PDB file of C-alpha atoms in Angstrom:
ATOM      1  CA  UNK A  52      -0.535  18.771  -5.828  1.00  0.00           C
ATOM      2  CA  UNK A  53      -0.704  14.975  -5.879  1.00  0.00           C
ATOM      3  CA  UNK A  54       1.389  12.856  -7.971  1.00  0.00           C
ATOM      4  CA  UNK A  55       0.086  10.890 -11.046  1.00  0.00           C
ATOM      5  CA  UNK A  56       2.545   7.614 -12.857  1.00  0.00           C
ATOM      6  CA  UNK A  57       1.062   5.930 -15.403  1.00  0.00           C
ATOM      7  CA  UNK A  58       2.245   3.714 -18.001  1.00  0.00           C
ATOM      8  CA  UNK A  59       1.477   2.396 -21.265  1.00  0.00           C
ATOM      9  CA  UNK A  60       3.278  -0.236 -23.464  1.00  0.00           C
ATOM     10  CA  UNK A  61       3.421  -2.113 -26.721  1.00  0.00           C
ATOM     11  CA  UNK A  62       4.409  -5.172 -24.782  1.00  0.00           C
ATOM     12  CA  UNK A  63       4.382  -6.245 -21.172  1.00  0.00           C
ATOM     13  CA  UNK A  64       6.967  -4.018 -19.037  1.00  0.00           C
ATOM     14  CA  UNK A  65       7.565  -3.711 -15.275  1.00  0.00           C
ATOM     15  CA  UNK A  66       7.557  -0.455 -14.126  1.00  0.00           C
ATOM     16  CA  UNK A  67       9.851  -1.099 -11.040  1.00  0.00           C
ATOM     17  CA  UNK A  68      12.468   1.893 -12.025  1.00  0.00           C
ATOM     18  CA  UNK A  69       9.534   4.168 -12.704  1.00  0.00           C
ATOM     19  CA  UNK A  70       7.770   3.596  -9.652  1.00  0.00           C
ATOM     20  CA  UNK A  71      11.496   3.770  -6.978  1.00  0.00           C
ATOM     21  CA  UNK A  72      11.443   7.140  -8.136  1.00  0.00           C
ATOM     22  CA  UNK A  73       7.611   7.562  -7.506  1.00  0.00           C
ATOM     23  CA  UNK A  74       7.374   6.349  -4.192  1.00  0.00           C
ATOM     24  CA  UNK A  75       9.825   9.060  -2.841  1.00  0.00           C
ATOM     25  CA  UNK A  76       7.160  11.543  -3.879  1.00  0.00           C
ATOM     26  CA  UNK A  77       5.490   9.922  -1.114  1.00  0.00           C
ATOM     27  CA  UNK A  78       7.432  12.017   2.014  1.00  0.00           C
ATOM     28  CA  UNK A  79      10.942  11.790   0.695  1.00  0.00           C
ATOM     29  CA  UNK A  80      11.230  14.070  -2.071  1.00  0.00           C
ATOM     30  CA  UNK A  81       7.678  15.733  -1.889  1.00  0.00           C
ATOM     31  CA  UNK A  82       5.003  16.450   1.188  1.00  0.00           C
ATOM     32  CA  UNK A  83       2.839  14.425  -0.018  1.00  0.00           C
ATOM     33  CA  UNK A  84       1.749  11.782   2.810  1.00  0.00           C
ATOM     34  CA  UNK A  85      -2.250  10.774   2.440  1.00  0.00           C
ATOM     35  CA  UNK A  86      -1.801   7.314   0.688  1.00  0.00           C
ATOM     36  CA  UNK A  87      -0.860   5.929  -2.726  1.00  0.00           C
ATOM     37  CA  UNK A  88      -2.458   3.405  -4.534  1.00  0.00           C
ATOM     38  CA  UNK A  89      -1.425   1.346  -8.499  1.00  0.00           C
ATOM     39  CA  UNK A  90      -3.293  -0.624 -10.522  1.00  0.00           C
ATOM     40  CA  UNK A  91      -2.021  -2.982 -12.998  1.00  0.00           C
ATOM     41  CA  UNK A  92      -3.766  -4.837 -16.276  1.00  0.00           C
ATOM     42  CA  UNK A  93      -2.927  -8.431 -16.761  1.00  0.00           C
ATOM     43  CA  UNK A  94      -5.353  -9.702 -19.476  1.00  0.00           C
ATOM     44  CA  UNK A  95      -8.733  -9.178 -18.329  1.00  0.00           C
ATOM     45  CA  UNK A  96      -7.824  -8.833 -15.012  1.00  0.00           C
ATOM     46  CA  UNK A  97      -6.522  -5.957 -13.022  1.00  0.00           C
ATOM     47  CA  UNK A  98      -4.087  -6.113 -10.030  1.00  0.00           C
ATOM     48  CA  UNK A  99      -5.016  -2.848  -7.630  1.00  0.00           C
ATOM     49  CA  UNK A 100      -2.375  -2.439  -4.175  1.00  0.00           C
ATOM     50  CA  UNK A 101      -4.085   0.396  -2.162  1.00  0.00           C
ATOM     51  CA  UNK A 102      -2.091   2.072   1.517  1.00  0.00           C
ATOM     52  CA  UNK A 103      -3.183   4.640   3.360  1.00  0.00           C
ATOM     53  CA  UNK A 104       0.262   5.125   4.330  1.00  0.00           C
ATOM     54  CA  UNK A 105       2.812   7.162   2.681  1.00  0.00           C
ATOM     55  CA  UNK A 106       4.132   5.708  -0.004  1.00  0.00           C
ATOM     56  CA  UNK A 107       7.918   6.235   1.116  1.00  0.00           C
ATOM     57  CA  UNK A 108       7.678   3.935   4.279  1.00  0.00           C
ATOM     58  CA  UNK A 109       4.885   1.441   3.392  1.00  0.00           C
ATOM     59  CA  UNK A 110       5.831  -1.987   2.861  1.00  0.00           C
ATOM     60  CA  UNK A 111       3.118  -2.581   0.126  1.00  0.00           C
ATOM     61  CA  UNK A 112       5.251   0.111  -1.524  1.00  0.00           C
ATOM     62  CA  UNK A 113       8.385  -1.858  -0.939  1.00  0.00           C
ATOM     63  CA  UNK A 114       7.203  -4.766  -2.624  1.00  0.00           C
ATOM     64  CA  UNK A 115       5.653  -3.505  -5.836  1.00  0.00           C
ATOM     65  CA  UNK A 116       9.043  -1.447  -6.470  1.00  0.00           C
ATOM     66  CA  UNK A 117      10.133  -5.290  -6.081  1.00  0.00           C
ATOM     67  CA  UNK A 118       8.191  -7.180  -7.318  1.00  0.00           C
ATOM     68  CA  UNK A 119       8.336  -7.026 -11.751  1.00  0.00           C
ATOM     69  CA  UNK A 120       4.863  -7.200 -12.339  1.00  0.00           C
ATOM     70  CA  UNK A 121       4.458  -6.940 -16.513  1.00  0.00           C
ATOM     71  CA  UNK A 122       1.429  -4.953 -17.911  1.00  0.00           C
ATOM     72  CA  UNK A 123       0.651  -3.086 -20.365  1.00  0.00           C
ATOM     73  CA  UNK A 124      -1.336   0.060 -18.753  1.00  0.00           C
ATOM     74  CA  UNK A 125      -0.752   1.028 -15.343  1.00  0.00           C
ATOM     75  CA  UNK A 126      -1.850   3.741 -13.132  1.00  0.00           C
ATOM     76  CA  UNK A 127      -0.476   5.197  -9.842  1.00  0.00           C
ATOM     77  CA  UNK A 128      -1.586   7.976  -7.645  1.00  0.00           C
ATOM     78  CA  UNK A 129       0.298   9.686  -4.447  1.00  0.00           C
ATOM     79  CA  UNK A 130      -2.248  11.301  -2.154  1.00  0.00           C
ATOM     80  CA  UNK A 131      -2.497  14.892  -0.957  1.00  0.00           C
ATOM     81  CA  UNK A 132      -6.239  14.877   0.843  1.00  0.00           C
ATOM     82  CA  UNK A 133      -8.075  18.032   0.513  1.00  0.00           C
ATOM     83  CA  UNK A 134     -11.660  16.792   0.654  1.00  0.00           C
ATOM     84  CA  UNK A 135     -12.432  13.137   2.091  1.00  0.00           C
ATOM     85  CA  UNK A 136     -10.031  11.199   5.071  1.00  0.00           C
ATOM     86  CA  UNK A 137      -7.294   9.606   4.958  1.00  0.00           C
ATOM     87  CA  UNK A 138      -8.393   5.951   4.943  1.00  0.00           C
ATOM     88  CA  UNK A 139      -8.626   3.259   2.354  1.00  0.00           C
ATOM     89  CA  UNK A 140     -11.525   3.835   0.607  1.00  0.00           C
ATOM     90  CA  UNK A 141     -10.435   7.530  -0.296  1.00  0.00           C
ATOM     91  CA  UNK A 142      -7.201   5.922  -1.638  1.00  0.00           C
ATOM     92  CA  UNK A 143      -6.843   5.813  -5.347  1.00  0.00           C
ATOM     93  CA  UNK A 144      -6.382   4.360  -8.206  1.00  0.00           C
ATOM     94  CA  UNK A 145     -10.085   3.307  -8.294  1.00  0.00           C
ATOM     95  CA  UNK A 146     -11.531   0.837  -9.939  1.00  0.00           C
ATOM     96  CA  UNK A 147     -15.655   0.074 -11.638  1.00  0.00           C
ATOM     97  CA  UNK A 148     -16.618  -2.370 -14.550  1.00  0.00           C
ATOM     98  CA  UNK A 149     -18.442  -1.216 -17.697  1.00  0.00           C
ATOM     99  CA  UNK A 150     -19.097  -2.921 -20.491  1.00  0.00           C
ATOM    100  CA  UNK A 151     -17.306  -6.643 -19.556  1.00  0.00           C
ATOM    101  CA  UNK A 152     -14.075  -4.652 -18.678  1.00  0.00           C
ATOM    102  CA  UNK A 153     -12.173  -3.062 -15.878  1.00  0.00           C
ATOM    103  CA  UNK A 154     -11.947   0.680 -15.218  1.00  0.00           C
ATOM    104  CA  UNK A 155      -9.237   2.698 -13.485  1.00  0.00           C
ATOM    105  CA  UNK A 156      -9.364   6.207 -12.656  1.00  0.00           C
ATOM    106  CA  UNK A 157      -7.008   8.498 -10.541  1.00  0.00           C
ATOM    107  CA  UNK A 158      -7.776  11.872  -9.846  1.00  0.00           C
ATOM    108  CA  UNK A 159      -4.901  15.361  -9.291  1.00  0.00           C
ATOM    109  CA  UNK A 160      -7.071  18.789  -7.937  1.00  0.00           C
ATOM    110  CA  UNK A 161     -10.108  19.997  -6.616  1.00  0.00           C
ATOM    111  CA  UNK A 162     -13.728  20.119  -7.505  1.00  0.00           C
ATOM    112  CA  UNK A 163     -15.221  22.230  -5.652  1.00  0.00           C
ATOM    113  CA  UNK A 164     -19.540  22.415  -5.796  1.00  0.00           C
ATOM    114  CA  UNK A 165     -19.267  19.123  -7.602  1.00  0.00           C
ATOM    115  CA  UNK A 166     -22.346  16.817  -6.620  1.00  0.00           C
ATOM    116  CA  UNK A 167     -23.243  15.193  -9.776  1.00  0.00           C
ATOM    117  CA  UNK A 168     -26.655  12.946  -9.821  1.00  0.00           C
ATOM    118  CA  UNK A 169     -26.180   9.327  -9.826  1.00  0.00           C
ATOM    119  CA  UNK A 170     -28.242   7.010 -10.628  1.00  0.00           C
ATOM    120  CA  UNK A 171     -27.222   3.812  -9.008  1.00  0.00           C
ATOM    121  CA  UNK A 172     -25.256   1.533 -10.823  1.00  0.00           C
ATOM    122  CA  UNK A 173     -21.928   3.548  -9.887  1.00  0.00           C
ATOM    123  CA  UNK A 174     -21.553   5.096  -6.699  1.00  0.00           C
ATOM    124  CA  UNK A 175     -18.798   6.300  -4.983  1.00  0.00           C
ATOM    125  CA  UNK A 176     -17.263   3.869  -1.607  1.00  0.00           C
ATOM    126  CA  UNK A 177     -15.469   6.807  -0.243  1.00  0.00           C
ATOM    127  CA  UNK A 178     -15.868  10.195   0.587  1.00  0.00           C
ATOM    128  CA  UNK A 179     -13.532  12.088  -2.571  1.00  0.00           C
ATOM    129  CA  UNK A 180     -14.844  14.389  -5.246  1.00  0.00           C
ATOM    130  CA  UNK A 181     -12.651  12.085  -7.593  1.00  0.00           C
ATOM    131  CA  UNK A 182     -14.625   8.918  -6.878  1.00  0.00           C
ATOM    132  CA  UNK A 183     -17.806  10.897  -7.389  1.00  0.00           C
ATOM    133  CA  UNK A 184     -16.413  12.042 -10.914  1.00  0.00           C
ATOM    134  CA  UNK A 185     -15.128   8.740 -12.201  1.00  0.00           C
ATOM    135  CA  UNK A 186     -18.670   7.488 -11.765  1.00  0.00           C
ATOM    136  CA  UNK A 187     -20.339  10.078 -13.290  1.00  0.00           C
ATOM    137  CA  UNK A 188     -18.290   9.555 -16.230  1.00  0.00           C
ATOM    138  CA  UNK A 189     -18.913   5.794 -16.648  1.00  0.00           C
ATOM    139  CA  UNK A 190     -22.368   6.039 -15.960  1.00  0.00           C
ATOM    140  CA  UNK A 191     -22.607   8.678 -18.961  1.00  0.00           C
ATOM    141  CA  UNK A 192     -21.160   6.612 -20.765  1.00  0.00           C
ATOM    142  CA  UNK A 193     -22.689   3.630 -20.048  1.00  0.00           C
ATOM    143  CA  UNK A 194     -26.183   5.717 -20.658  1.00  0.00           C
ATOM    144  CA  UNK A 195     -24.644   6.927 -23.782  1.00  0.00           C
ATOM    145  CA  UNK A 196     -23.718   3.991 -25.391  1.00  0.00           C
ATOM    146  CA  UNK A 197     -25.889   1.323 -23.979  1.00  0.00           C
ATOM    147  CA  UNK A 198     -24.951  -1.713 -26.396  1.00  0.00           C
ATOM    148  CA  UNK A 199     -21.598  -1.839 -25.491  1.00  0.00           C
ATOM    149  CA  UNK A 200     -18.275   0.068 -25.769  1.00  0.00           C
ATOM    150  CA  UNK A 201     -18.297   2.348 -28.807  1.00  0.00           C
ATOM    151  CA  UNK A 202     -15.233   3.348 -31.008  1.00  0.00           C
ATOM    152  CA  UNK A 203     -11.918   4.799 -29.961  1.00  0.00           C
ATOM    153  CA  UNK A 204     -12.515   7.808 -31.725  1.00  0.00           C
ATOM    154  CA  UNK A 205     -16.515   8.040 -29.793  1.00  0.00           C
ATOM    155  CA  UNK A 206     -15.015   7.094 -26.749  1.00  0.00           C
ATOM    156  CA  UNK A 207     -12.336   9.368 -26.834  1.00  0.00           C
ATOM    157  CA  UNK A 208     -14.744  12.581 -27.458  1.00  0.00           C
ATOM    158  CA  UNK A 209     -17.323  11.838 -25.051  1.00  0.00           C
ATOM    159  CA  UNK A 210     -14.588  11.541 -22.638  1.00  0.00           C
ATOM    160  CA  UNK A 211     -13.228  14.815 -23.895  1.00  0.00           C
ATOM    161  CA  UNK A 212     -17.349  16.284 -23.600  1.00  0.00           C
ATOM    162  CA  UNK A 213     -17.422  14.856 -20.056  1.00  0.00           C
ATOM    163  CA  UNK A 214     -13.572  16.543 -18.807  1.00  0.00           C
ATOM    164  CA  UNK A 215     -15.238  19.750 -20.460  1.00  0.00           C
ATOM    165  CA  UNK A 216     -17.779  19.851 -18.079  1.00  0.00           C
ATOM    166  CA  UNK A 217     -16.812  18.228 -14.867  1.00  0.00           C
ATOM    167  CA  UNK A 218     -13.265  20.683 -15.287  1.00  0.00           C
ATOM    168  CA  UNK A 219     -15.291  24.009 -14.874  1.00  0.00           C
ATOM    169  CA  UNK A 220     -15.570  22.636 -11.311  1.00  0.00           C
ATOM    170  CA  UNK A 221     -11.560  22.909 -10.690  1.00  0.00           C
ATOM    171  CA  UNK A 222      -8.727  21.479 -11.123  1.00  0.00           C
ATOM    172  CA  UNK A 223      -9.183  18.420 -12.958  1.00  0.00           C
ATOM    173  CA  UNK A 224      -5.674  16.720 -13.558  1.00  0.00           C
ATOM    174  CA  UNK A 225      -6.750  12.389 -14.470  1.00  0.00           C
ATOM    175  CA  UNK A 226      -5.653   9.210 -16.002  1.00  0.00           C
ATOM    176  CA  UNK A 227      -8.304   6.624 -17.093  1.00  0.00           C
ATOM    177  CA  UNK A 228      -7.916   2.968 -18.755  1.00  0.00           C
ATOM    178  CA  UNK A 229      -9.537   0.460 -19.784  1.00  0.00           C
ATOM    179  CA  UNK A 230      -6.805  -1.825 -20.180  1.00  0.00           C
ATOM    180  CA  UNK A 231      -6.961  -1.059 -24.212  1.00  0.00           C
ATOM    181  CA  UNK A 232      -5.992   3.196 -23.833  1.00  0.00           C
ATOM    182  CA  UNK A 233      -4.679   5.078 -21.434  1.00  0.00           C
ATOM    183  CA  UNK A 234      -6.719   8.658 -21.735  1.00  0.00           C
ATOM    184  CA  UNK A 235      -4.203  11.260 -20.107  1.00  0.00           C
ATOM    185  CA  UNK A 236      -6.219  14.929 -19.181  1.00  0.00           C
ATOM    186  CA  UNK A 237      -3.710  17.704 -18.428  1.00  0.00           C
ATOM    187  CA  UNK A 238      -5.748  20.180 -16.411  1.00  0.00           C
ATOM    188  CA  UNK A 239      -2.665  22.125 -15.211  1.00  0.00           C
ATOM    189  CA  UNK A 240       0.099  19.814 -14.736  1.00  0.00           C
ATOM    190  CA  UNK A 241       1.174  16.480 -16.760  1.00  0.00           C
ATOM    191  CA  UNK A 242       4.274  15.417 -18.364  1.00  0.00           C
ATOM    192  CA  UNK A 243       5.283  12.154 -20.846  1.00  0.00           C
ATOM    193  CA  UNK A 244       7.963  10.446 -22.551  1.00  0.00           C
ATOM    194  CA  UNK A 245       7.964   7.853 -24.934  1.00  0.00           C
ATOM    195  CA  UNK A 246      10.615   5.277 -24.409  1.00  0.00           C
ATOM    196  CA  UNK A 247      12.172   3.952 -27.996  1.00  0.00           C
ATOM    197  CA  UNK A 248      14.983   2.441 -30.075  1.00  0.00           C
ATOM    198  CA  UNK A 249      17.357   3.844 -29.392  1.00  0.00           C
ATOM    199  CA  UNK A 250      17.047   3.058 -26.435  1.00  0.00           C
ATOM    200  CA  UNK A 251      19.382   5.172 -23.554  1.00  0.00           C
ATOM    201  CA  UNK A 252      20.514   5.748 -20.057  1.00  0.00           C
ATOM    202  CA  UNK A 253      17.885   7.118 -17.701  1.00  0.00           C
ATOM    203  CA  UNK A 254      18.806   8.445 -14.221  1.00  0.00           C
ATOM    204  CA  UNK A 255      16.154   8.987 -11.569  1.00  0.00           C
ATOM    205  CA  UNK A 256      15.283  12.488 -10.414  1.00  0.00           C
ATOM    206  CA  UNK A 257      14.321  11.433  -7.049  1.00  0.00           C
ATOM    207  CA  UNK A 258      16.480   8.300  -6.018  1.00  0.00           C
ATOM    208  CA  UNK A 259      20.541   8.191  -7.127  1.00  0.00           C
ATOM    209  CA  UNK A 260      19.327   5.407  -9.499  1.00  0.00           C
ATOM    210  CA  UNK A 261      20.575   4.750 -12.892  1.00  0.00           C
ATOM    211  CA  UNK A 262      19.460   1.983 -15.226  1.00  0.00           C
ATOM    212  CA  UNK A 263      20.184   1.119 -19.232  1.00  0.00           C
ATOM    213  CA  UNK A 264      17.030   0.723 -20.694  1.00  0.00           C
ATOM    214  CA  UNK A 265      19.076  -1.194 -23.912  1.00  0.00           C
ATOM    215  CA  UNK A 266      19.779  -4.147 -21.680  1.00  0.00           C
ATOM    216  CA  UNK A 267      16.387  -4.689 -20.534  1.00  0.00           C
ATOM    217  CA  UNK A 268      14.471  -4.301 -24.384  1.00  0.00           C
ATOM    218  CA  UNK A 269      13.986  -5.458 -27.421  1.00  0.00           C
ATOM    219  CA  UNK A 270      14.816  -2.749 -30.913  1.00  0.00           C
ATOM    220  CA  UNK A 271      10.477  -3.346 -30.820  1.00  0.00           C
ATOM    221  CA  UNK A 272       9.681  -2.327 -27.237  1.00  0.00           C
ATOM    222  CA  UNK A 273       8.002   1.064 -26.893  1.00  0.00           C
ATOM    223  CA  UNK A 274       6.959   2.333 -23.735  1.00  0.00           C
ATOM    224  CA  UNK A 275       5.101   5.369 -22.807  1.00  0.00           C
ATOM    225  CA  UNK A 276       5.457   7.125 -19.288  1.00  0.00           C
ATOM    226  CA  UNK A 277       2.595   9.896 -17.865  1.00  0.00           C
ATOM    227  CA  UNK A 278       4.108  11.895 -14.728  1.00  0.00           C
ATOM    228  CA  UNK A 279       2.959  14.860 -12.803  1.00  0.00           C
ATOM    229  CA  UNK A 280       6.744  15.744 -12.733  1.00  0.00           C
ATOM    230  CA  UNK A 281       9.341  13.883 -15.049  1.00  0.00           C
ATOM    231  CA  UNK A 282      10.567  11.326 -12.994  1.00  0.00           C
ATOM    232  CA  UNK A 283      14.165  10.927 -14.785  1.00  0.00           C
ATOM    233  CA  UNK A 284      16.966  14.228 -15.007  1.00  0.00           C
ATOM    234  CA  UNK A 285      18.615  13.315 -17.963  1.00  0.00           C
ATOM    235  CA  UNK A 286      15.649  12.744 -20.523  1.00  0.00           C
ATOM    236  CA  UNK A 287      13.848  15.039 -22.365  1.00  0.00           C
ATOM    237  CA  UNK A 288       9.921  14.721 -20.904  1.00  0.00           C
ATOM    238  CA  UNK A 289       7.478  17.057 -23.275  1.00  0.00           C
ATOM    239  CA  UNK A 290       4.880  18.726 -21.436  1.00  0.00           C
ATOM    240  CA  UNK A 291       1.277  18.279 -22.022  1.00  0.00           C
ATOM    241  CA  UNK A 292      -0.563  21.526 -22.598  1.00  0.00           C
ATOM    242  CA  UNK A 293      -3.089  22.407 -20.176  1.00  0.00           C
ATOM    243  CA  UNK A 294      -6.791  21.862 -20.961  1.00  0.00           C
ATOM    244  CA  UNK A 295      -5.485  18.838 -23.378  1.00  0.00           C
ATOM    245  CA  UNK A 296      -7.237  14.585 -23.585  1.00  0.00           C
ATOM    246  CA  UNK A 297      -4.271  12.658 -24.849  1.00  0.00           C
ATOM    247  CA  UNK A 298      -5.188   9.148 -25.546  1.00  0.00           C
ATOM    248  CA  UNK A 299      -2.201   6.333 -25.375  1.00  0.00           C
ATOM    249  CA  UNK A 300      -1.682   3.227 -26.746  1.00  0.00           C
ATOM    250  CA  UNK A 301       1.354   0.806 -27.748  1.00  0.00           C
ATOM    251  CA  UNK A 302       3.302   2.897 -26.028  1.00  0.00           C
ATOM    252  CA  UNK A 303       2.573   6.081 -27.869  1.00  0.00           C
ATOM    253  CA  UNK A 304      -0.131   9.023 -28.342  1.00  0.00           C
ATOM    254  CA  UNK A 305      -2.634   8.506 -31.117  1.00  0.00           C
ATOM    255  CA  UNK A 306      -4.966  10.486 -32.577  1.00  0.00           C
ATOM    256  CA  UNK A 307      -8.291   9.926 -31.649  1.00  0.00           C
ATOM    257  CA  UNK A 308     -10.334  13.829 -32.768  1.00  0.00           C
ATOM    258  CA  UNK A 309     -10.094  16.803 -30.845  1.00  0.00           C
ATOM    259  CA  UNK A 310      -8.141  16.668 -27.757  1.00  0.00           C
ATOM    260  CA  UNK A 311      -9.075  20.509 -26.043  1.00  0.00           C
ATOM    261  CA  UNK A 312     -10.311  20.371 -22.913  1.00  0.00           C
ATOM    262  CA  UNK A 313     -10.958  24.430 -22.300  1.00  0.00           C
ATOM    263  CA  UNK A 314     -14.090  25.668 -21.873  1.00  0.00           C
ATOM    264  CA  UNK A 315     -15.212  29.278 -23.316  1.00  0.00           C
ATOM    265  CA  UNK A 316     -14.712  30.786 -19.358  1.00  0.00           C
ATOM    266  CA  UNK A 317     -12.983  28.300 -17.455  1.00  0.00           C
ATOM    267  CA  UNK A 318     -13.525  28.493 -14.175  1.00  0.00           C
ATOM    268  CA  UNK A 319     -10.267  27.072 -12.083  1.00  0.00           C
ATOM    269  CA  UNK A 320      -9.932  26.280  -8.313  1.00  0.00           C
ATOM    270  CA  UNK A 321      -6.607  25.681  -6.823  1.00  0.00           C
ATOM    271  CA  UNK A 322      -5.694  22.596  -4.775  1.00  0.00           C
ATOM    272  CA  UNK A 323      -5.058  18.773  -4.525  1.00  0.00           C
ATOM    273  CA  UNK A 324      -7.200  15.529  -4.312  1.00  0.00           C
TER     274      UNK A 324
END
């Protein structure tokens, strides 16, 4: 299984402790060697660092976990290939524009007899089933809403329509942004915790790292952090259900509808993306 960070904030944060523990996931702590990529919104703009390499010996690694880059949504993705090479363009987070505004997308699992028709406007670079889903989603919902980016709530359950279908395909584990939510799908696998006055000691699950989170905030900060696995040992992460759309924003879920995912016969595939 690949590995999936992502954060969202009520103010700009740097997610350099977050991401020291991530990039051991990348041959350290975990197997999992095919690339890593993260994406960070600033404004309107969107900072993407993409490696083919594994994340735990790649020197693009070694300066984002350095470098305190402050967003408020970011996305991260450790690669396990199973369909498409290990090379750059297969290397997620990816990114599109819709509407004015950047996309992100990164992909955990398999989709297997996925080959959805597209149009044009978004195609897939590389060679991944992910790629080919991320542009079938914004292209139905550019189709859908053609005048420009709908509601949170519309958004959020045509996203929730589109997961339905493209999951019956496999294993369909994803964050998405638009630099305004973070949409989290738990297909199998996804875990969050929302950082908050009072704020605590956190120790990293993956690196002998330690840091207090009350020197480094404000009583108003409130960060959210997405994981495949909880990245800390001495927090209390809450599991997403599986077959669950949890949207984010200022740092915490809100509701948006409906967020069940499951299909009346699901039809699951094992594996990694």
């Amino acid at each position: 299984m690949c590995q999936l960070l992502g954060m969202n904030c009520n103010v700009p944060t740097d997610i350099c402790f977050s991401f020291a523990g991530f990039q051991a996931r990348g041959g350290v702590t975990d197997h999992h060697r095919d690339g890593w990529g993260i994406a960070f919104f600033e404004g309107r703009g969107v900072r993407v660092f993409l490696d083919p390499q594994p994340s735990a010996n790649s020197p693009v690694a070694e300066l984002v976990r350095n470098y305190p880059i402050r967003s408020l949504n970011v996305i991260a993705h450790i690669r396990k290939a199973t369909q498409g090479q290990v090379r750059l363009d297969n290397t997620h987070p990816f990114q599109r524009e819709l509407w004015g505004r950047y996309w992100i997308f990164a992909h955990n699992g398999n989709l297997l007899d996925y080959a959805p028709a597209l149009t044009g406007r978004f195609l897939p670079v590389g060679s991944t089933d992910s790629e080919a889903a991320f542009c079938h989603i914004l292209q139905c919902l550019a189709q859908r809403f053609p005048d420009g980016p709908p509601s949170a709530v519309a958004l959020h359950e045509t996203l929730r329509e589109l997961t339905i279908e493209i999951g019956q395909h496999g294993e369909f584990n994803y964050l998405l942004s638009d630099g305004e939510h973070l949409f989290a799908h738990c297909s199998s696998r996804l875990a969050f915790i929302v950082r908050e006055a009072p704020f605590t000691v956190a120790h990293l699950a993956d690196q002998d790292m330690t840091v207090d989170f009350s020197r480094h905030t404000t009583p108003n900060d409130r960060v959210a952090v997405i994981a495949t696995v909880p990245l800390t040992d001495n927090e209390t992460w809450q599991q997403m259900t599986p077959g669950s759309l949890v949207a984010f924003r200022h740092g915490a879920p809100v509701p948006l509808g409906d967020t069940r995912t499951i299909a009346s016969q699901p039809s699951r595939a094992t594996g990694s993306r």
